[in-house]
mmCIF file of C-alpha atoms and ligand atoms in Angstrom:
data_model
loop_
_atom_site.group_PDB
_atom_site.id
_atom_site.type_symbol
_atom_site.label_atom_id
_atom_site.label_comp_id
_atom_site.label_asym_id
_atom_site.label_seq_id
_atom_site.Cartn_x
_atom_site.Cartn_y
_atom_site.Cartn_z
ATOM 1 C CA MET G 1 9.171 -51.656 68.705
ATOM 2 C CA ARG G 2 12.761 -51.717 69.945
ATOM 3 C CA LYS G 3 13.963 -52.118 66.355
ATOM 4 C CA PHE G 4 11.886 -49.140 65.264
ATOM 5 C CA LYS G 5 13.226 -47.073 68.155
ATOM 6 C CA HIS G 6 16.776 -47.958 67.117
ATOM 7 C CA PHE G 7 16.032 -47.088 63.502
ATOM 8 C CA VAL G 8 14.670 -43.654 64.490
ATOM 9 C CA ARG G 9 17.640 -43.025 66.770
ATOM 10 C CA ASP G 10 20.230 -44.136 64.174
ATOM 11 C CA THR G 11 18.617 -42.032 61.438
ATOM 12 C CA ALA G 12 18.362 -39.000 63.722
ATOM 13 C CA ALA G 13 22.016 -39.427 64.712
ATOM 14 C CA GLU G 14 23.110 -39.550 61.038
ATOM 15 C CA ILE G 15 20.990 -36.543 59.994
ATOM 16 C CA LEU G 16 22.052 -34.437 62.977
ATOM 17 C CA HIS G 17 25.667 -35.414 62.369
ATOM 18 C CA ALA G 18 25.469 -34.568 58.659
ATOM 19 C CA SER G 19 23.963 -31.188 59.507
ATOM 20 C CA HIS G 20 26.708 -30.670 62.151
ATOM 21 C CA LEU G 21 24.106 -30.169 64.900
ATOM 22 C CA THR G 22 25.686 -32.853 67.088
ATOM 23 C CA CYS G 23 29.195 -31.779 66.179
ATOM 24 C CA PRO G 24 31.004 -30.812 69.413
ATOM 25 C CA ALA G 25 32.493 -27.750 67.694
ATOM 26 C CA PHE G 26 28.914 -26.489 67.436
ATOM 27 C CA ARG G 27 27.137 -28.066 70.454
ATOM 28 C CA ALA G 28 29.879 -27.939 73.070
ATOM 29 C CA ARG G 29 31.666 -24.720 72.157
ATOM 30 C CA ASN G 30 32.553 -22.745 75.321
ATOM 31 C CA LYS G 31 31.126 -25.566 77.422
ATOM 32 C CA LEU G 32 32.728 -28.255 79.563
ATOM 33 C CA THR G 33 31.775 -31.832 78.734
ATOM 34 C CA ILE G 34 32.715 -34.544 81.253
ATOM 35 C CA ALA G 35 32.589 -38.248 80.386
ATOM 36 C CA THR G 36 31.995 -40.851 83.129
ATOM 37 C CA PHE G 37 33.347 -44.374 83.052
ATOM 38 C CA HIS G 38 33.354 -46.924 85.877
ATOM 39 C CA ARG G 39 34.496 -50.414 84.926
ATOM 40 C CA VAL G 40 36.688 -51.310 81.962
ATOM 41 C CA LEU G 41 36.370 -55.076 81.494
ATOM 42 C CA PRO G 42 37.407 -57.477 78.739
ATOM 43 C CA ALA G 43 34.324 -58.865 76.930
ATOM 44 C CA SER G 44 34.606 -62.324 78.555
ATOM 45 C CA ILE G 45 34.456 -60.769 82.053
ATOM 46 C CA LEU G 46 31.863 -58.142 81.119
ATOM 47 C CA ALA G 47 29.535 -60.977 80.032
ATOM 48 C CA GLN G 48 29.466 -62.266 83.648
ATOM 49 C CA TYR G 49 29.498 -58.908 85.456
ATOM 50 C CA PRO G 50 26.120 -58.218 87.149
ATOM 51 C CA LEU G 51 26.167 -54.434 86.504
ATOM 52 C CA PRO G 52 26.900 -54.180 82.749
ATOM 53 C CA GLY G 53 25.354 -50.686 82.664
ATOM 54 C CA ILE G 54 28.531 -49.251 84.225
ATOM 55 C CA ALA G 55 31.134 -51.004 82.072
ATOM 56 C CA VAL G 56 32.858 -50.772 78.683
ATOM 57 C CA THR G 57 35.457 -53.048 77.122
ATOM 58 C CA PRO G 58 39.045 -51.788 76.605
ATOM 59 C CA GLU G 59 38.380 -51.817 72.830
ATOM 60 C CA GLU G 60 35.316 -49.624 73.278
ATOM 61 C CA LEU G 61 37.217 -47.263 75.554
ATOM 62 C CA ARG G 62 39.849 -46.902 72.840
ATOM 63 C CA ARG G 63 37.264 -46.281 70.131
ATOM 64 C CA PHE G 64 35.420 -43.703 72.252
ATOM 65 C CA LEU G 65 38.660 -41.887 73.097
ATOM 66 C CA GLU G 66 39.755 -41.809 69.448
ATOM 67 C CA VAL G 67 36.474 -40.129 68.491
ATOM 68 C CA PHE G 68 36.862 -37.734 71.417
ATOM 69 C CA GLN G 69 40.411 -36.795 70.409
ATOM 70 C CA GLU G 70 39.203 -35.940 66.946
ATOM 71 C CA HIS G 71 36.506 -33.572 68.224
ATOM 72 C CA TYR G 72 37.583 -32.344 71.653
ATOM 73 C CA SER G 73 40.548 -31.145 73.642
ATOM 74 C CA VAL G 74 40.700 -34.104 76.054
ATOM 75 C CA GLY G 75 42.177 -34.066 79.578
ATOM 76 C CA SER G 76 41.676 -34.671 83.290
ATOM 77 C CA LEU G 77 38.865 -32.946 85.172
ATOM 78 C CA HIS G 78 41.057 -30.484 87.018
ATOM 79 C CA GLU G 79 42.976 -29.488 83.910
ATOM 80 C CA SER G 80 39.822 -29.142 81.755
ATOM 81 C CA ALA G 81 37.696 -27.408 84.405
ATOM 82 C CA ARG G 82 40.458 -24.860 85.095
ATOM 83 C CA LEU G 83 40.692 -24.044 81.372
ATOM 84 C CA HIS G 84 36.887 -23.817 81.268
ATOM 85 C CA GLN G 85 36.995 -21.106 83.937
ATOM 86 C CA SER G 86 39.832 -19.215 82.266
ATOM 87 C CA ASP G 87 39.932 -17.289 79.037
ATOM 88 C CA GLN G 88 42.631 -19.492 77.552
ATOM 89 C CA ARG G 89 40.469 -22.113 75.913
ATOM 90 C CA PRO G 90 41.960 -24.452 73.355
ATOM 91 C CA GLU G 91 40.510 -24.409 69.862
ATOM 92 C CA LYS G 92 38.479 -27.587 70.318
ATOM 93 C CA PRO G 93 35.786 -27.841 73.043
ATOM 94 C CA LEU G 94 36.914 -29.185 76.423
ATOM 95 C CA LEU G 95 36.227 -32.765 77.447
ATOM 96 C CA ALA G 96 37.285 -34.280 80.781
ATOM 97 C CA ILE G 97 37.593 -38.049 81.181
ATOM 98 C CA THR G 98 36.626 -39.442 84.611
ATOM 99 C CA PHE G 99 36.574 -42.930 86.161
ATOM 100 C CA ASP G 100 34.620 -43.620 89.373
ATOM 101 C CA ASP G 101 35.272 -46.096 92.207
ATOM 102 C CA GLY G 102 38.998 -46.987 91.887
ATOM 103 C CA GLN G 103 38.689 -50.628 90.950
ATOM 104 C CA LEU G 104 41.644 -52.704 89.811
ATOM 105 C CA ASP G 105 40.312 -52.945 86.240
ATOM 106 C CA ASN G 106 41.002 -49.208 85.859
ATOM 107 C CA TYR G 107 44.692 -49.883 86.327
ATOM 108 C CA LEU G 108 44.787 -53.125 84.341
ATOM 109 C CA PHE G 109 42.599 -52.229 81.369
ATOM 110 C CA ALA G 110 41.943 -48.466 81.219
ATOM 111 C CA LEU G 111 45.414 -47.150 81.987
ATOM 112 C CA PRO G 112 47.201 -48.884 79.056
ATOM 113 C CA VAL G 113 44.608 -47.469 76.608
ATOM 114 C CA LEU G 114 44.864 -43.961 78.066
ATOM 115 C CA ASN G 115 48.649 -44.044 78.001
ATOM 116 C CA ALA G 116 48.784 -45.417 74.440
ATOM 117 C CA LEU G 117 46.618 -42.512 73.250
ATOM 118 C CA ASN G 118 48.391 -40.008 75.495
ATOM 119 C CA VAL G 119 45.150 -39.061 77.277
ATOM 120 C CA ARG G 120 45.190 -37.839 80.895
ATOM 121 C CA ALA G 121 42.152 -38.734 83.000
ATOM 122 C CA SER G 122 40.794 -38.369 86.545
ATOM 123 C CA PHE G 123 40.274 -41.358 88.845
ATOM 124 C CA PHE G 124 37.975 -41.010 91.867
ATOM 125 C CA VAL G 125 38.902 -43.442 94.607
ATOM 126 C CA VAL G 126 37.195 -44.548 97.843
ATOM 127 C CA THR G 127 39.920 -44.467 100.493
ATOM 128 C CA ASP G 128 38.544 -47.122 102.917
ATOM 129 C CA ALA G 129 37.998 -49.503 100.012
ATOM 130 C CA ILE G 130 41.595 -49.021 98.842
ATOM 131 C CA GLU G 131 42.935 -49.453 102.395
ATOM 132 C CA GLY G 132 41.006 -52.683 102.971
ATOM 133 C CA ASN G 133 40.941 -53.949 99.340
ATOM 134 C CA GLU G 134 37.220 -54.145 99.969
ATOM 135 C CA VAL G 135 34.428 -54.379 97.357
ATOM 136 C CA LEU G 136 31.976 -51.430 97.412
ATOM 137 C CA TRP G 137 28.515 -52.191 98.820
ATOM 138 C CA HIS G 138 26.734 -52.028 95.455
ATOM 139 C CA ASP G 139 29.112 -54.647 94.007
ATOM 140 C CA LYS G 140 28.696 -56.835 97.109
ATOM 141 C CA ILE G 141 24.933 -56.782 96.604
ATOM 142 C CA ALA G 142 25.226 -57.350 92.853
ATOM 143 C CA TYR G 143 27.524 -60.389 93.154
ATOM 144 C CA ALA G 144 25.500 -61.944 95.971
ATOM 145 C CA VAL G 145 22.107 -61.429 94.311
ATOM 146 C CA GLN G 146 23.465 -62.866 91.066
ATOM 147 C CA LYS G 147 24.717 -65.948 92.933
ATOM 148 C CA LEU G 148 21.505 -66.447 94.917
ATOM 149 C CA GLN G 149 19.377 -66.124 91.785
ATOM 150 C CA GLN G 150 21.011 -69.288 90.483
ATOM 151 C CA ARG G 151 21.255 -71.072 93.816
ATOM 152 C CA ASP G 152 18.287 -70.261 96.009
ATOM 153 C CA ALA G 153 15.591 -68.052 94.489
ATOM 154 C CA SER G 154 13.280 -68.315 97.495
ATOM 155 C CA ALA G 155 15.986 -67.198 99.960
ATOM 156 C CA LEU G 156 16.655 -64.276 97.618
ATOM 157 C CA GLN G 157 12.973 -63.389 97.576
ATOM 158 C CA THR G 158 12.829 -63.388 101.387
ATOM 159 C CA TRP G 159 15.915 -61.195 101.615
ATOM 160 C CA LEU G 160 14.523 -58.792 98.998
ATOM 161 C CA SER G 161 11.214 -58.394 100.846
ATOM 162 C CA GLY G 162 13.151 -57.702 104.062
ATOM 163 C CA LEU G 163 14.784 -54.877 102.144
ATOM 164 C CA GLY G 164 11.383 -53.557 101.066
ATOM 165 C CA VAL G 165 11.466 -54.743 97.433
ATOM 166 C CA GLN G 166 7.872 -55.742 96.732
ATOM 167 C CA GLY G 167 6.842 -58.581 94.411
ATOM 168 C CA HIS G 168 9.156 -60.235 91.910
ATOM 169 C CA ALA G 169 11.515 -57.599 90.540
ATOM 170 C CA SER G 170 12.409 -58.122 86.858
ATOM 171 C CA ASP G 171 15.899 -56.829 87.616
ATOM 172 C CA PRO G 172 16.576 -57.919 91.240
ATOM 173 C CA VAL G 173 20.208 -56.678 91.187
ATOM 174 C CA ASN G 174 19.276 -53.076 90.465
ATOM 175 C CA ALA G 175 16.063 -53.233 92.549
ATOM 176 C CA ALA G 176 18.121 -54.341 95.579
ATOM 177 C CA ILE G 177 20.744 -51.623 95.040
ATOM 178 C CA ALA G 178 18.049 -48.945 94.664
ATOM 179 C CA ALA G 179 16.348 -50.062 97.902
ATOM 180 C CA ALA G 180 19.631 -50.394 99.845
ATOM 181 C CA LYS G 181 20.676 -46.938 98.715
ATOM 182 C CA LEU G 182 17.890 -45.352 100.782
ATOM 183 C CA LEU G 183 19.014 -46.956 104.043
ATOM 184 C CA GLU G 184 21.169 -45.478 106.757
ATOM 185 C CA PRO G 185 24.721 -46.990 106.418
ATOM 186 C CA GLY G 186 24.494 -49.222 109.532
ATOM 187 C CA GLU G 187 21.127 -50.638 108.480
ATOM 188 C CA ARG G 188 22.425 -51.255 104.964
ATOM 189 C CA ALA G 189 25.465 -53.070 106.329
ATOM 190 C CA GLY G 190 23.077 -55.320 108.327
ATOM 191 C CA HIS G 191 21.181 -56.307 105.166
ATOM 192 C CA VAL G 192 24.423 -56.889 103.256
ATOM 193 C CA GLY G 193 25.717 -59.015 106.170
ATOM 194 C CA ARG G 194 22.572 -61.210 106.082
ATOM 195 C CA LEU G 195 22.960 -61.557 102.327
ATOM 196 C CA GLU G 196 26.573 -62.652 102.780
ATOM 197 C CA GLN G 197 25.450 -65.282 105.289
ATOM 198 C CA LEU G 198 23.133 -66.671 102.627
ATOM 199 C CA THR G 199 25.758 -66.764 99.888
ATOM 200 C CA GLY G 200 28.929 -67.511 101.833
ATOM 201 C CA SER G 201 31.622 -64.886 102.327
ATOM 202 C CA HIS G 202 33.667 -65.328 99.144
ATOM 203 C CA ILE G 203 31.326 -63.551 96.758
ATOM 204 C CA ARG G 204 33.847 -61.431 94.896
ATOM 205 C CA PRO G 205 35.047 -63.119 91.700
ATOM 206 C CA ASP G 206 38.790 -63.754 91.565
ATOM 207 C CA TRP G 207 39.328 -61.209 88.799
ATOM 208 C CA ASP G 208 37.921 -58.320 90.820
ATOM 209 C CA GLY G 209 39.609 -56.079 93.403
ATOM 210 C CA MET G 210 40.592 -52.500 94.172
ATOM 211 C CA MET G 211 43.694 -50.647 92.993
ATOM 212 C CA THR G 212 46.616 -50.523 95.435
ATOM 213 C CA TRP G 213 48.242 -47.313 96.665
ATOM 214 C CA ASP G 214 51.335 -48.149 94.575
ATOM 215 C CA GLN G 215 49.226 -48.409 91.437
ATOM 216 C CA ILE G 216 47.457 -45.148 92.293
ATOM 217 C CA ARG G 217 50.800 -43.405 92.849
ATOM 218 C CA GLU G 218 52.014 -44.737 89.491
ATOM 219 C CA MET G 219 48.955 -43.243 87.787
ATOM 220 C CA ARG G 220 49.488 -39.927 89.520
ATOM 221 C CA SER G 221 53.145 -39.755 88.517
ATOM 222 C CA GLY G 222 52.087 -40.521 84.933
ATOM 223 C CA GLY G 223 50.080 -37.277 84.921
ATOM 224 C CA HIS G 224 46.616 -38.627 85.740
ATOM 225 C CA GLU G 225 44.536 -36.881 88.386
ATOM 226 C CA ILE G 226 43.516 -38.679 91.580
ATOM 227 C CA GLY G 227 40.346 -37.315 93.187
ATOM 228 C CA SER G 228 38.309 -38.303 96.222
ATOM 229 C CA HIS G 229 35.140 -40.363 96.030
ATOM 230 C CA SER G 230 34.751 -40.283 99.873
ATOM 231 C CA LYS G 231 35.988 -42.727 102.505
ATOM 232 C CA SER G 232 33.244 -45.345 102.377
ATOM 233 C CA HIS G 233 30.928 -44.441 99.438
ATOM 234 C CA PRO G 234 27.869 -43.546 101.580
ATOM 235 C CA ILE G 235 24.857 -41.562 100.411
ATOM 236 C CA LEU G 236 26.209 -38.257 101.712
ATOM 237 C CA PRO G 237 22.927 -36.340 102.286
ATOM 238 C CA LEU G 238 21.903 -39.127 104.719
ATOM 239 C CA VAL G 239 24.967 -38.995 107.004
ATOM 240 C CA SER G 240 25.557 -36.869 110.159
ATOM 241 C CA ASP G 241 27.595 -33.645 110.081
ATOM 242 C CA GLU G 242 30.486 -35.395 111.776
ATOM 243 C CA ALA G 243 30.474 -38.329 109.350
ATOM 244 C CA LEU G 244 30.155 -35.941 106.417
ATOM 245 C CA HIS G 245 33.259 -34.072 107.501
ATOM 246 C CA HIS G 246 35.091 -37.357 107.860
ATOM 247 C CA GLU G 247 34.039 -38.664 104.454
ATOM 248 C CA ILE G 248 34.946 -35.453 102.638
ATOM 249 C CA ARG G 249 37.868 -33.842 104.465
ATOM 250 C CA HIS G 250 39.618 -36.888 105.913
ATOM 251 C CA SER G 251 39.507 -38.735 102.604
ATOM 252 C CA ARG G 252 41.295 -35.734 101.076
ATOM 253 C CA ASP G 253 43.949 -35.627 103.829
ATOM 254 C CA LEU G 254 44.530 -39.356 103.506
ATOM 255 C CA LEU G 255 44.770 -39.228 99.727
ATOM 256 C CA GLU G 256 47.173 -36.301 99.787
ATOM 257 C CA ALA G 257 49.408 -38.128 102.255
ATOM 258 C CA GLN G 258 49.374 -41.255 100.093
ATOM 259 C CA ILE G 259 50.017 -39.645 96.706
ATOM 260 C CA ASP G 260 52.056 -36.685 97.944
ATOM 261 C CA HIS G 261 50.078 -34.310 95.742
ATOM 262 C CA GLU G 262 47.215 -31.863 96.180
ATOM 263 C CA VAL G 263 43.721 -33.344 95.720
ATOM 264 C CA ARG G 264 41.393 -30.845 94.055
ATOM 265 C CA SER G 265 38.389 -32.788 92.755
ATOM 266 C CA PHE G 266 35.572 -34.665 94.484
ATOM 267 C CA CYS G 267 32.966 -37.053 93.119
ATOM 268 C CA TYR G 268 29.667 -37.494 95.042
ATOM 269 C CA PRO G 269 29.032 -41.216 95.719
ATOM 270 C CA ASN G 270 26.013 -42.324 93.655
ATOM 271 C CA GLY G 271 25.754 -38.696 92.548
ATOM 272 C CA ASP G 272 23.833 -37.728 95.700
ATOM 273 C CA TYR G 273 24.428 -34.300 97.203
ATOM 274 C CA ASP G 274 22.581 -31.322 98.632
ATOM 275 C CA GLU G 275 23.565 -27.823 99.809
ATOM 276 C CA ARG G 276 25.065 -29.080 103.082
ATOM 277 C CA VAL G 277 27.186 -31.639 101.213
ATOM 278 C CA SER G 278 28.474 -29.280 98.527
ATOM 279 C CA ALA G 279 29.252 -26.603 101.168
ATOM 280 C CA CYS G 280 31.335 -29.177 103.038
ATOM 281 C CA VAL G 281 33.186 -30.087 99.812
ATOM 282 C CA ARG G 282 33.962 -26.412 99.158
ATOM 283 C CA GLN G 283 35.097 -25.792 102.748
ATOM 284 C CA ALA G 284 37.354 -28.844 102.634
ATOM 285 C CA GLY G 285 39.337 -27.098 99.888
ATOM 286 C CA TYR G 286 38.250 -28.961 96.764
ATOM 287 C CA GLU G 287 37.944 -26.843 93.625
ATOM 288 C CA PHE G 288 35.482 -29.000 91.673
ATOM 289 C CA ALA G 289 32.858 -31.659 92.338
ATOM 290 C CA VAL G 290 31.083 -33.894 89.842
ATOM 291 C CA THR G 291 27.579 -35.355 89.979
ATOM 292 C CA THR G 292 25.799 -38.065 87.990
ATOM 293 C CA ARG G 293 23.301 -35.591 86.495
ATOM 294 C CA TYR G 294 23.338 -36.036 82.716
ATOM 295 C CA GLY G 295 24.310 -32.971 80.701
ATOM 296 C CA ILE G 296 27.104 -30.609 79.702
ATOM 297 C CA ASN G 297 28.248 -27.509 81.603
ATOM 298 C CA PRO G 298 27.906 -23.937 80.331
ATOM 299 C CA LYS G 299 30.458 -21.266 81.147
ATOM 300 C CA ASP G 300 28.857 -20.018 84.386
ATOM 301 C CA SER G 301 28.032 -23.432 85.879
ATOM 302 C CA ASP G 302 28.555 -24.132 89.587
ATOM 303 C CA PRO G 303 31.948 -25.900 89.963
ATOM 304 C CA TYR G 304 30.464 -28.014 92.804
ATOM 305 C CA SER G 305 27.594 -29.514 90.807
ATOM 306 C CA LEU G 306 29.110 -30.386 87.443
ATOM 307 C CA ARG G 307 27.047 -32.579 85.135
ATOM 308 C CA ARG G 308 28.481 -35.546 83.283
ATOM 309 C CA ILE G 309 27.756 -37.905 80.395
ATOM 310 C CA ASP G 310 27.840 -41.534 81.518
ATOM 311 C CA LEU G 311 29.018 -44.077 78.981
ATOM 312 C CA GLN G 312 28.476 -47.810 78.779
ATOM 313 C CA SER G 313 29.146 -50.757 76.544
ATOM 314 C CA GLY G 314 27.242 -50.634 73.268
ATOM 315 C CA TYR G 315 26.899 -46.841 73.101
ATOM 316 C CA GLY G 316 27.480 -45.585 69.590
ATOM 317 C CA LYS G 317 26.425 -48.873 67.991
ATOM 318 C CA ASN G 318 23.580 -48.731 65.498
ATOM 319 C CA ALA G 319 20.784 -51.312 65.144
ATOM 320 C CA ALA G 320 23.100 -53.489 63.028
ATOM 321 C CA GLY G 321 25.694 -53.482 65.807
ATOM 322 C CA THR G 322 28.175 -51.291 63.908
ATOM 323 C CA PHE G 323 29.931 -48.530 65.804
ATOM 324 C CA ARG G 324 29.203 -45.063 64.380
ATOM 325 C CA SER G 325 30.789 -41.956 65.794
ATOM 326 C CA SER G 326 27.510 -40.107 65.043
ATOM 327 C CA GLY G 327 25.740 -42.292 67.649
ATOM 328 C CA LEU G 328 28.370 -41.578 70.299
ATOM 329 C CA LEU G 329 28.409 -37.842 69.537
ATOM 330 C CA LEU G 330 24.622 -37.708 69.870
ATOM 331 C CA ARG G 331 24.981 -39.113 73.410
ATOM 332 C CA MET G 332 27.698 -36.493 74.112
ATOM 333 C CA THR G 333 25.378 -33.601 73.290
ATOM 334 C CA GLY G 334 23.671 -33.934 76.691
ATOM 335 C CA LEU G 335 20.300 -34.142 74.932
ATOM 336 C CA LEU G 336 19.670 -37.864 75.345
ATOM 337 C CA PRO G 337 19.206 -39.150 78.912
ATOM 338 C CA GLY G 338 18.626 -42.865 79.391
ATOM 339 C CA MET G 339 19.729 -43.971 75.932
ATOM 340 C CA SER G 340 20.146 -47.715 75.582
HETATM 341 ZN ZN1 LIG A 1 30.832 -44.558 92.958
#
């Protein structure tokens, strides 16, 4: 069944490509396309990483960007979104490149590829996580669940039911993250704390970490955009007015002081926002905010609820495992949510 699905998708991608229907010059003309990356990990590390759905290898990043450069005018979010609003559009459709979460791999493995291809991108960082070199809560859960799966399945099961995950989840890492996401931050921290007691405190693999302020400043001075992804990566619609203000405005003040440059773009943690949240982002002085809703943005789209196209390892590969730009461009049309 999966093979058949792949065959249909590959054939559709080739036909649509041949007829230019997926060609960005046709599909994305006068629109703003925004690509989302998170982790950029060498294949040997990616094979062990518990959330492969948010990672690409440096080689894949390079291949994706080369295809993008052929078909789009590629740049940071601020630069691309400003051009999108103006009448001075470049000949090729606009594509912004964004990276969420500010992890060290962005500096180690994404930056050299971007610089080699002369592509400017936007990096959304979580200020508390940078300050404390602290793993984000979804990674904490992912590493710990992965460890407990191998070590003590029954303790894991007990912890999962305490979190409200019923029965035996086929994908306990993502089931736990989805359940934890709905909790108020203090309650979530309690569950994560109990999980850490079960696994021992050193759950982050040695290769992982956050970028430092020096590395972030180096990126900024190289022409890349630094945007805010809040102070602590909470689910913003669930936090109080006071905490919301803190997460949105104070993260901007702190970032601006650290990088000595204006911060204009915001990225909603986990893509969650509502009217109160986007009003706060606007009032805090940001010009643009990105979501995790899949799609591309027409000319009159709201600058505080921009859609994006998330990318992961394997995208663009056909059933035989060969990379085809037609497969990647089909994903970039905004017509294919949940492709795998
Ligand atoms: Zn995030």
